Each structure stands twice: as C-alpha cells, then as structure tokens.
PDB file of C-alpha atoms in Angstrom:
ATOM      1  CA  ALA A 876      10.023  -8.381 -11.651  1.00 79.00           C
ATOM      2  CA  GLN A 877      10.107  -5.445  -9.290  1.00 85.00           C
ATOM      3  CA  SER A 878      11.244  -5.281  -5.695  1.00 91.00           C
ATOM      4  CA  VAL A 879      12.019  -2.743  -3.027  1.00 95.00           C
ATOM      5  CA  THR A 880      14.490  -2.935  -0.156  1.00 97.00           C
ATOM      6  CA  GLN A 881      14.240  -0.569   2.775  1.00 97.00           C
ATOM      7  CA  LEU A 882      17.414  -0.299   4.809  1.00 95.00           C
ATOM      8  CA  GLY A 883      16.716  -0.269   8.521  1.00 93.00           C
ATOM      9  CA  SER A 884      13.495  -1.501  10.050  1.00 95.00           C
ATOM     10  CA  HIS A 885      13.781   1.160  12.784  1.00 97.00           C
ATOM     11  CA  VAL A 886      15.288   4.618  12.585  1.00 97.00           C
ATOM     12  CA  SER A 887      15.521   7.067  15.495  1.00 97.00           C
ATOM     13  CA  VAL A 888      16.224  10.763  15.105  1.00 97.00           C
ATOM     14  CA  SER A 889      16.022  13.694  17.472  1.00 97.00           C
ATOM     15  CA  GLU A 890      13.335  16.313  17.031  1.00 97.00           C
ATOM     16  CA  GLY A 891      14.688  18.960  14.674  1.00 97.00           C
ATOM     17  CA  ALA A 892      17.297  16.658  13.128  1.00 98.00           C
ATOM     18  CA  LEU A 893      17.500  15.436   9.540  1.00 98.00           C
ATOM     19  CA  VAL A 894      15.350  12.468   8.623  1.00 98.00           C
ATOM     20  CA  LEU A 895      16.817  10.026   6.094  1.00 98.00           C
ATOM     21  CA  LEU A 896      14.994   6.812   5.218  1.00 98.00           C
ATOM     22  CA  ARG A 897      16.709   4.625   2.666  1.00 98.00           C
ATOM     23  CA  CYS A 898      15.106   2.727  -0.204  1.00 97.00           C
ATOM     24  CA  ASN A 899      16.640   0.800  -3.085  1.00 97.00           C
ATOM     25  CA  TYR A 900      14.580  -0.630  -5.891  1.00 95.00           C
ATOM     26  CA  SER A 901      14.934  -3.245  -8.575  1.00 93.00           C
ATOM     27  CA  SER A 902      12.996  -3.028 -11.819  1.00 87.00           C
ATOM     28  CA  SER A 903      13.530  -4.351 -15.320  1.00 82.00           C
ATOM     29  CA  VAL A 904      11.648  -1.389 -16.789  1.00 83.00           C
ATOM     30  CA  PRO A 905      11.498   2.281 -15.786  1.00 83.00           C
ATOM     31  CA  PRO A 906       9.732   2.351 -12.427  1.00 87.00           C
ATOM     32  CA  TYR A 907       7.185   4.515 -10.749  1.00 89.00           C
ATOM     33  CA  LEU A 908       8.197   4.961  -7.108  1.00 92.00           C
ATOM     34  CA  PHE A 909       6.243   5.998  -4.039  1.00 94.00           C
ATOM     35  CA  TRP A 910       6.642   6.702  -0.368  1.00 96.00           C
ATOM     36  CA  TYR A 911       3.643   6.025   1.858  1.00 96.00           C
ATOM     37  CA  VAL A 912       3.203   6.766   5.570  1.00 97.00           C
ATOM     38  CA  GLN A 913       1.105   4.726   7.970  1.00 95.00           C
ATOM     39  CA  TYR A 914       0.105   5.929  11.408  1.00 93.00           C
ATOM     40  CA  PRO A 915      -0.990   3.371  14.046  1.00 87.00           C
ATOM     41  CA  ASN A 916      -4.263   1.663  13.184  1.00 82.00           C
ATOM     42  CA  GLN A 917      -4.558   3.662   9.978  1.00 87.00           C
ATOM     43  CA  GLY A 918      -4.411   3.028   6.263  1.00 90.00           C
ATOM     44  CA  LEU A 919      -1.677   4.275   3.962  1.00 94.00           C
ATOM     45  CA  GLN A 920      -1.243   7.904   2.977  1.00 94.00           C
ATOM     46  CA  LEU A 921       0.779   8.890  -0.066  1.00 93.00           C
ATOM     47  CA  LEU A 922       3.701  11.180   0.808  1.00 95.00           C
ATOM     48  CA  LEU A 923       5.135  11.582  -2.676  1.00 94.00           C
ATOM     49  CA  LYS A 924       5.590   9.855  -6.007  1.00 91.00           C
ATOM     50  CA  TYR A 925       8.106   9.683  -8.849  1.00 91.00           C
ATOM     51  CA  THR A 926       6.650   9.106 -12.296  1.00 86.00           C
ATOM     52  CA  SER A 927       9.624   9.822 -14.605  1.00 79.00           C
ATOM     53  CA  ALA A 928       9.422  13.603 -14.522  1.00 78.00           C
ATOM     54  CA  ALA A 929      11.684  15.571 -12.159  1.00 86.00           C
ATOM     55  CA  THR A 930      14.136  13.407 -10.246  1.00 90.00           C
ATOM     56  CA  LEU A 931      13.740  15.471  -7.066  1.00 95.00           C
ATOM     57  CA  VAL A 932      10.212  15.010  -5.829  1.00 95.00           C
ATOM     58  CA  LYS A 933       8.587  17.121  -3.147  1.00 95.00           C
ATOM     59  CA  GLY A 934       5.765  15.726  -1.089  1.00 95.00           C
ATOM     60  CA  ILE A 935       3.532  16.592   1.799  1.00 95.00           C
ATOM     61  CA  ASN A 936       4.630  17.519   5.312  1.00 94.00           C
ATOM     62  CA  GLY A 937       8.034  18.765   4.142  1.00 96.00           C
ATOM     63  CA  PHE A 938       9.272  15.417   2.817  1.00 97.00           C
ATOM     64  CA  GLU A 939      11.156  14.982  -0.422  1.00 97.00           C
ATOM     65  CA  ALA A 940      12.905  12.164  -2.258  1.00 97.00           C
ATOM     66  CA  GLU A 941      15.452  11.966  -5.040  1.00 95.00           C
ATOM     67  CA  PHE A 942      15.377   9.346  -7.774  1.00 95.00           C
ATOM     68  CA  LYS A 943      18.921   8.184  -8.597  1.00 95.00           C
ATOM     69  CA  LYS A 944      18.906   5.705 -11.449  1.00 92.00           C
ATOM     70  CA  SER A 945      22.640   5.016 -11.230  1.00 93.00           C
ATOM     71  CA  GLU A 946      22.247   3.992  -7.586  1.00 94.00           C
ATOM     72  CA  THR A 947      18.749   2.484  -7.986  1.00 95.00           C
ATOM     73  CA  SER A 948      17.763   4.502  -4.946  1.00 96.00           C
ATOM     74  CA  PHE A 949      14.825   6.627  -3.853  1.00 97.00           C
ATOM     75  CA  HIS A 950      15.718   7.851  -0.363  1.00 98.00           C
ATOM     76  CA  LEU A 951      13.245   9.921   1.649  1.00 98.00           C
ATOM     77  CA  THR A 952      14.436  13.019   3.520  1.00 98.00           C
ATOM     78  CA  LYS A 953      13.089  15.798   5.685  1.00 98.00           C
ATOM     79  CA  PRO A 954      15.337  18.611   6.929  1.00 97.00           C
ATOM     80  CA  SER A 955      13.854  18.873  10.405  1.00 97.00           C
ATOM     81  CA  ALA A 956      11.976  16.095  12.187  1.00 97.00           C
ATOM     82  CA  HIS A 957       8.805  16.793  14.101  1.00 97.00           C
ATOM     83  CA  MET A 958       7.227  14.616  16.765  1.00 96.00           C
ATOM     84  CA  SER A 959       4.221  14.107  14.495  1.00 96.00           C
ATOM     85  CA  ASP A 960       6.491  12.367  11.940  1.00 97.00           C
ATOM     86  CA  ALA A 961       6.669   9.262  14.123  1.00 97.00           C
ATOM     87  CA  ALA A 962       5.063   6.551  11.997  1.00 97.00           C
ATOM     88  CA  GLU A 963       5.783   3.626   9.682  1.00 97.00           C
ATOM     89  CA  TYR A 964       7.090   4.529   6.222  1.00 98.00           C
ATOM     90  CA  PHE A 965       6.847   2.311   3.160  1.00 97.00           C
ATOM     91  CA  CYS A 966       8.730   2.634  -0.089  1.00 97.00           C
ATOM     92  CA  ALA A 967       6.913   1.096  -3.057  1.00 94.00           C
ATOM     93  CA  VAL A 968       7.322   0.472  -6.773  1.00 92.00           C
ATOM     94  CA  THR A 969       5.074  -0.187  -9.723  1.00 87.00           C
ATOM     95  CA  THR A 970       5.618  -0.130 -13.460  1.00 75.00           C
ATOM     96  CA  LYS A 971       2.203   0.513 -15.009  1.00 68.00           C
ATOM     97  CA  ARG A 972       3.384  -1.711 -17.862  1.00 63.00           C
ATOM     98  CA  ASN A 973       1.144  -4.680 -17.161  1.00 60.00           C
ATOM     99  CA  ARG A 974      -2.610  -5.059 -17.245  1.00 61.00           C
ATOM    100  CA  ASP A 975      -2.584  -4.594 -13.509  1.00 65.00           C
ATOM    101  CA  ASP A 976      -0.797  -1.817 -11.654  1.00 73.00           C
ATOM    102  CA  LYS A 977      -0.050  -3.715  -8.498  1.00 85.00           C
ATOM    103  CA  ILE A 978       2.190  -1.918  -6.068  1.00 90.00           C
ATOM    104  CA  ILE A 979       5.138  -3.764  -4.554  1.00 92.00           C
ATOM    105  CA  PHE A 980       5.913  -2.528  -1.049  1.00 95.00           C
ATOM    106  CA  GLY A 981       9.026  -2.709   1.046  1.00 96.00           C
ATOM    107  CA  LYS A 982       8.884  -4.090   4.572  1.00 96.00           C
ATOM    108  CA  GLY A 983       8.705  -0.654   6.100  1.00 97.00           C
ATOM    109  CA  THR A 984      10.810   1.555   8.347  1.00 98.00           C
ATOM    110  CA  ARG A 985       9.467   2.679  11.684  1.00 97.00           C
ATOM    111  CA  LEU A 986      10.577   6.233  12.416  1.00 97.00           C
ATOM    112  CA  HIS A 987      11.002   7.191  16.067  1.00 97.00           C
ATOM    113  CA  ILE A 988      11.373  10.834  17.045  1.00 97.00           C
ATOM    114  CA  LEU A 989      13.340  11.529  20.224  1.00 96.00           C
ATOM    115  CA  PRO A 990      12.465  14.650  22.234  1.00 93.00           C
TER     116      PRO A 990
ATOM    117  CA  ASP B1218     -15.371  14.109  -1.004  1.00 62.00           C
ATOM    118  CA  ALA B1219     -15.487  10.763   0.762  1.00 79.00           C
ATOM    119  CA  GLY B1220     -12.347   8.704   0.553  1.00 92.00           C
ATOM    120  CA  VAL B1221     -12.122   4.952   0.205  1.00 96.00           C
ATOM    121  CA  THR B1222     -14.385   3.362   2.784  1.00 97.00           C
ATOM    122  CA  GLN B1223     -14.028  -0.148   4.109  1.00 97.00           C
ATOM    123  CA  SER B1224     -16.302  -2.193   6.323  1.00 97.00           C
ATOM    124  CA  PRO B1225     -16.198  -3.536   8.887  1.00 97.00           C
ATOM    125  CA  THR B1226     -13.255  -1.879  10.628  1.00 96.00           C
ATOM    126  CA  HIS B1227     -12.608  -4.834  12.906  1.00 96.00           C
ATOM    127  CA  LEU B1228     -13.651  -8.456  12.730  1.00 96.00           C
ATOM    128  CA  ILE B1229     -13.015 -11.574  14.785  1.00 98.00           C
ATOM    129  CA  LYS B1230     -13.592 -14.952  13.185  1.00 98.00           C
ATOM    130  CA  THR B1231     -12.956 -18.573  14.107  1.00 98.00           C
ATOM    131  CA  ARG B1232     -10.712 -20.896  12.111  1.00 98.00           C
ATOM    132  CA  GLY B1233     -12.594 -22.543   9.255  1.00 98.00           C
ATOM    133  CA  GLN B1234     -15.159 -19.761   8.930  1.00 98.00           C
ATOM    134  CA  HIS B1235     -15.794 -17.551   5.937  1.00 98.00           C
ATOM    135  CA  VAL B1236     -15.413 -13.765   5.859  1.00 98.00           C
ATOM    136  CA  THR B1237     -16.515 -11.006   3.478  1.00 98.00           C
ATOM    137  CA  LEU B1238     -14.841  -7.611   3.481  1.00 98.00           C
ATOM    138  CA  ARG B1239     -16.305  -4.652   1.653  1.00 98.00           C
ATOM    139  CA  CYS B1240     -14.851  -1.610  -0.052  1.00 98.00           C
ATOM    140  CA  SER B1241     -16.372   1.479  -1.611  1.00 97.00           C
ATOM    141  CA  PRO B1242     -13.990   3.383  -3.889  1.00 96.00           C
ATOM    142  CA  ILE B1243     -13.722   7.116  -4.315  1.00 94.00           C
ATOM    143  CA  SER B1244     -16.478   8.400  -6.573  1.00 93.00           C
ATOM    144  CA  GLY B1245     -15.374   8.136 -10.190  1.00 89.00           C
ATOM    145  CA  HIS B1246     -12.666   5.573  -9.538  1.00 91.00           C
ATOM    146  CA  LYS B1247     -13.108   2.405 -11.555  1.00 90.00           C
ATOM    147  CA  SER B1248     -10.147   0.394 -10.248  1.00 91.00           C
ATOM    148  CA  VAL B1249     -10.098  -1.365  -6.878  1.00 94.00           C
ATOM    149  CA  SER B1250      -7.183  -3.321  -5.447  1.00 95.00           C
ATOM    150  CA  TRP B1251      -6.888  -5.423  -2.302  1.00 97.00           C
ATOM    151  CA  TYR B1252      -3.800  -5.828  -0.145  1.00 97.00           C
ATOM    152  CA  GLN B1253      -3.009  -7.926   2.918  1.00 98.00           C
ATOM    153  CA  GLN B1254      -0.745  -6.435   5.578  1.00 96.00           C
ATOM    154  CA  VAL B1255       0.502  -8.857   8.200  1.00 95.00           C
ATOM    155  CA  LEU B1256       1.800  -7.277  11.398  1.00 90.00           C
ATOM    156  CA  GLY B1257       5.299  -5.932  10.914  1.00 88.00           C
ATOM    157  CA  GLN B1258       5.296  -6.330   7.125  1.00 92.00           C
ATOM    158  CA  GLY B1259       4.495  -4.229   4.092  1.00 94.00           C
ATOM    159  CA  PRO B1260       1.199  -4.728   2.256  1.00 96.00           C
ATOM    160  CA  GLN B1261       1.017  -7.645  -0.174  1.00 96.00           C
ATOM    161  CA  PHE B1262      -1.032  -7.449  -3.376  1.00 94.00           C
ATOM    162  CA  ILE B1263      -4.028  -9.794  -3.516  1.00 96.00           C
ATOM    163  CA  PHE B1264      -6.287  -8.673  -6.386  1.00 93.00           C
ATOM    164  CA  GLN B1265      -7.001  -5.826  -8.745  1.00 92.00           C
ATOM    165  CA  TYR B1266     -10.311  -5.212 -10.497  1.00 92.00           C
ATOM    166  CA  TYR B1267     -10.966  -2.658 -13.204  1.00 89.00           C
ATOM    167  CA  GLU B1268     -14.394  -2.156 -14.717  1.00 88.00           C
ATOM    168  CA  LYS B1269     -15.552  -5.379 -12.999  1.00 90.00           C
ATOM    169  CA  GLU B1270     -12.827  -7.409 -14.681  1.00 91.00           C
ATOM    170  CA  GLU B1271     -10.014  -9.067 -12.741  1.00 91.00           C
ATOM    171  CA  ARG B1272      -6.782  -7.447 -13.890  1.00 88.00           C
ATOM    172  CA  GLY B1273      -4.315  -9.034 -11.524  1.00 88.00           C
ATOM    173  CA  ARG B1274      -3.955 -11.659  -8.842  1.00 92.00           C
ATOM    174  CA  GLY B1275      -1.192 -11.994  -6.298  1.00 93.00           C
ATOM    175  CA  ASN B1276       0.304 -15.147  -4.856  1.00 94.00           C
ATOM    176  CA  PHE B1277      -2.605 -16.108  -2.610  1.00 97.00           C
ATOM    177  CA  PRO B1278      -4.475 -19.432  -2.381  1.00 97.00           C
ATOM    178  CA  ASP B1279      -7.824 -20.041  -4.035  1.00 96.00           C
ATOM    179  CA  ARG B1280      -9.502 -19.523  -0.670  1.00 98.00           C
ATOM    180  CA  PHE B1281      -9.222 -15.843  -1.519  1.00 98.00           C
ATOM    181  CA  SER B1282     -11.653 -14.446  -4.073  1.00 97.00           C
ATOM    182  CA  ALA B1283     -13.046 -11.061  -4.946  1.00 97.00           C
ATOM    183  CA  ARG B1284     -15.506  -9.337  -7.207  1.00 96.00           C
ATOM    184  CA  GLN B1285     -16.432  -5.842  -8.291  1.00 96.00           C
ATOM    185  CA  PHE B1286     -19.985  -4.631  -8.670  1.00 96.00           C
ATOM    186  CA  PRO B1287     -21.528  -2.307 -11.307  1.00 95.00           C
ATOM    187  CA  ASN B1288     -21.160   0.631  -8.904  1.00 94.00           C
ATOM    188  CA  TYR B1289     -17.409  -0.239  -8.647  1.00 95.00           C
ATOM    189  CA  SER B1290     -17.609  -1.300  -5.015  1.00 97.00           C
ATOM    190  CA  SER B1291     -15.847  -4.534  -4.227  1.00 97.00           C
ATOM    191  CA  GLU B1292     -15.913  -7.532  -1.916  1.00 98.00           C
ATOM    192  CA  LEU B1293     -13.029  -9.689  -0.788  1.00 98.00           C
ATOM    193  CA  ASN B1294     -14.006 -13.182   0.342  1.00 98.00           C
ATOM    194  CA  VAL B1295     -11.845 -15.580   2.284  1.00 98.00           C
ATOM    195  CA  ASN B1296     -12.969 -19.170   2.891  1.00 97.00           C
ATOM    196  CA  ALA B1297     -11.743 -21.712   5.422  1.00 98.00           C
ATOM    197  CA  LEU B1298      -9.955 -19.107   7.519  1.00 98.00           C
ATOM    198  CA  LEU B1299      -6.566 -19.935   8.976  1.00 98.00           C
ATOM    199  CA  LEU B1300      -4.796 -18.284  11.876  1.00 97.00           C
ATOM    200  CA  GLY B1301      -2.303 -16.923   9.354  1.00 97.00           C
ATOM    201  CA  ASP B1302      -5.044 -14.944   7.633  1.00 98.00           C
ATOM    202  CA  SER B1303      -5.070 -12.552  10.593  1.00 98.00           C
ATOM    203  CA  ALA B1304      -4.011  -9.221   9.108  1.00 97.00           C
ATOM    204  CA  LEU B1305      -5.029  -5.727   8.113  1.00 96.00           C
ATOM    205  CA  TYR B1306      -6.799  -5.890   4.752  1.00 97.00           C
ATOM    206  CA  LEU B1307      -6.443  -2.720   2.735  1.00 97.00           C
ATOM    207  CA  CYS B1308      -8.484  -1.602  -0.214  1.00 97.00           C
ATOM    208  CA  ALA B1309      -7.189   0.973  -2.681  1.00 95.00           C
ATOM    209  CA  SER B1310      -8.967   2.745  -5.497  1.00 93.00           C
ATOM    210  CA  SER B1311      -7.630   4.610  -8.488  1.00 88.00           C
ATOM    211  CA  PHE B1312      -8.903   6.316 -11.611  1.00 81.00           C
ATOM    212  CA  GLY B1313      -7.667   4.034 -14.342  1.00 65.00           C
ATOM    213  CA  PHE B1314      -3.933   3.421 -13.950  1.00 59.00           C
ATOM    214  CA  SER B1315      -2.938   6.208 -11.628  1.00 64.00           C
ATOM    215  CA  GLU B1316      -2.210   7.038  -8.015  1.00 79.00           C
ATOM    216  CA  ALA B1317      -3.820   4.643  -5.550  1.00 88.00           C
ATOM    217  CA  PHE B1318      -5.779   5.925  -2.564  1.00 92.00           C
ATOM    218  CA  PHE B1319      -6.049   3.587   0.401  1.00 94.00           C
ATOM    219  CA  GLY B1320      -8.852   3.047   2.880  1.00 95.00           C
ATOM    220  CA  GLN B1321      -8.376   2.664   6.627  1.00 95.00           C
ATOM    221  CA  GLY B1322      -8.437  -1.093   6.375  1.00 96.00           C
ATOM    222  CA  THR B1323     -10.272  -3.967   8.022  1.00 97.00           C
ATOM    223  CA  ARG B1324      -8.465  -5.621  10.913  1.00 96.00           C
ATOM    224  CA  LEU B1325      -9.245  -9.352  10.746  1.00 98.00           C
ATOM    225  CA  THR B1326      -8.385 -11.545  13.697  1.00 97.00           C
ATOM    226  CA  VAL B1327      -8.753 -15.308  13.325  1.00 98.00           C
ATOM    227  CA  VAL B1328      -8.902 -17.282  16.578  1.00 97.00           C
TER     228      VAL B1328
END
C-alpha cells in the first residue's frame, strides 16, 4: 500500500525567501510522485512529477523537488517565494502497477506568503 | 484545447436526495477518475474508468456509483445523500496510464 505524509499543515514564508514543503512517502514498489497546487475554489494543477528518471525534478513556476529514496522523501522547494505562490500544495503517490492508477494524496500544506 | 470540464460547478441538495455529477475528459483521453475532497483534506479516490470499464474503486459505500459513456465522458451518482457527502468532487482524465489532468470540480453542499 502507498501513503504520503506532508509535514506541516501550514507554512509561512516571507516574500523572496526560500520555500520548503516537506513530503515523505511509503510504497512497497518504486513510486511515481507528484506535487499538485490548488488555488481557492479551483481544481488541482500539476507542478511536477517524478517517474523514475532524474531524481531532481523541475516543474512550473520555479518549483523543483528531489527524490531521495534513502530518506523516502520528495520535498518541494522554490528559491524565492512570490505572493502568487500562496495556495494549498498536495504531495501524491501512485505506482502504475495495478489495473487502476489511483493517486494517493497527502492532507495538504497551505502556504502563506508574508509581505 | 479544452481541459477537463465538470458540471455543474455548484450544487445544493437535501439529505436523502440523489445527485448526478458530470465530467468531460480532454479529447483523446480514455481514462476518467473521480475524487472526493472534503474541506481541509486531500482528495480521496472514488472510481477509475478506462474504456468504459471500471478499473478501480476506492473505499466508498455502494451509494456511490459511476459509469463511462462511449464518448469517454463520465457520470458520478450518489444516492441517499448524507451531510457528510458535502465536498468538492474532482474529475481527472488521462491518456491511458499517464499524468492525470483535473477539472475545476463540482462543489456539492448537502443540507
């Protein structure tokens, strides 16, 4: 079975500061990992994905994440926060090994950007 | 290209009623999945359909059902609505087993 744990339900950073959102996963088989962003009253938008190629994954809007198998982590970072980054962020895992490719989501981290 | 479209965007129903939510996938996508997102939580998997065949079912009661049509659009049906069914219902489409694209969701409120 797969699961995802996001550390911190709320994270606040100042505009221009480093953004670090933490995610740890559990999977009995090699995982595919994702970060999604959700703005208020919106659906989910894919930021980036890891599918067993390069361990450092670059996504949209300047975000990137590094897959660390030894730490079972897939933390999301951005060097310099912008006010428009304020949103809810979800880490997610799937395996693509079953007949279905259901995605297992974490509980989310709400990112607040301080002026 | 149009993304995943869901209708309606908002819905208010009374306990015990039935509701049907609709989803049109991205053109060419044959897989549709449904997720329930309760306020303050991550989305929870409900169903996946691929080529009109149910491929997966999450841990939801039998009051929840779905189907996929020949044009790959999909309906999610919920019977005997409970207050706890109030949530954002998200539809996602993908081309085979690949990246999922999500719609804007249907906000269901049960009163």
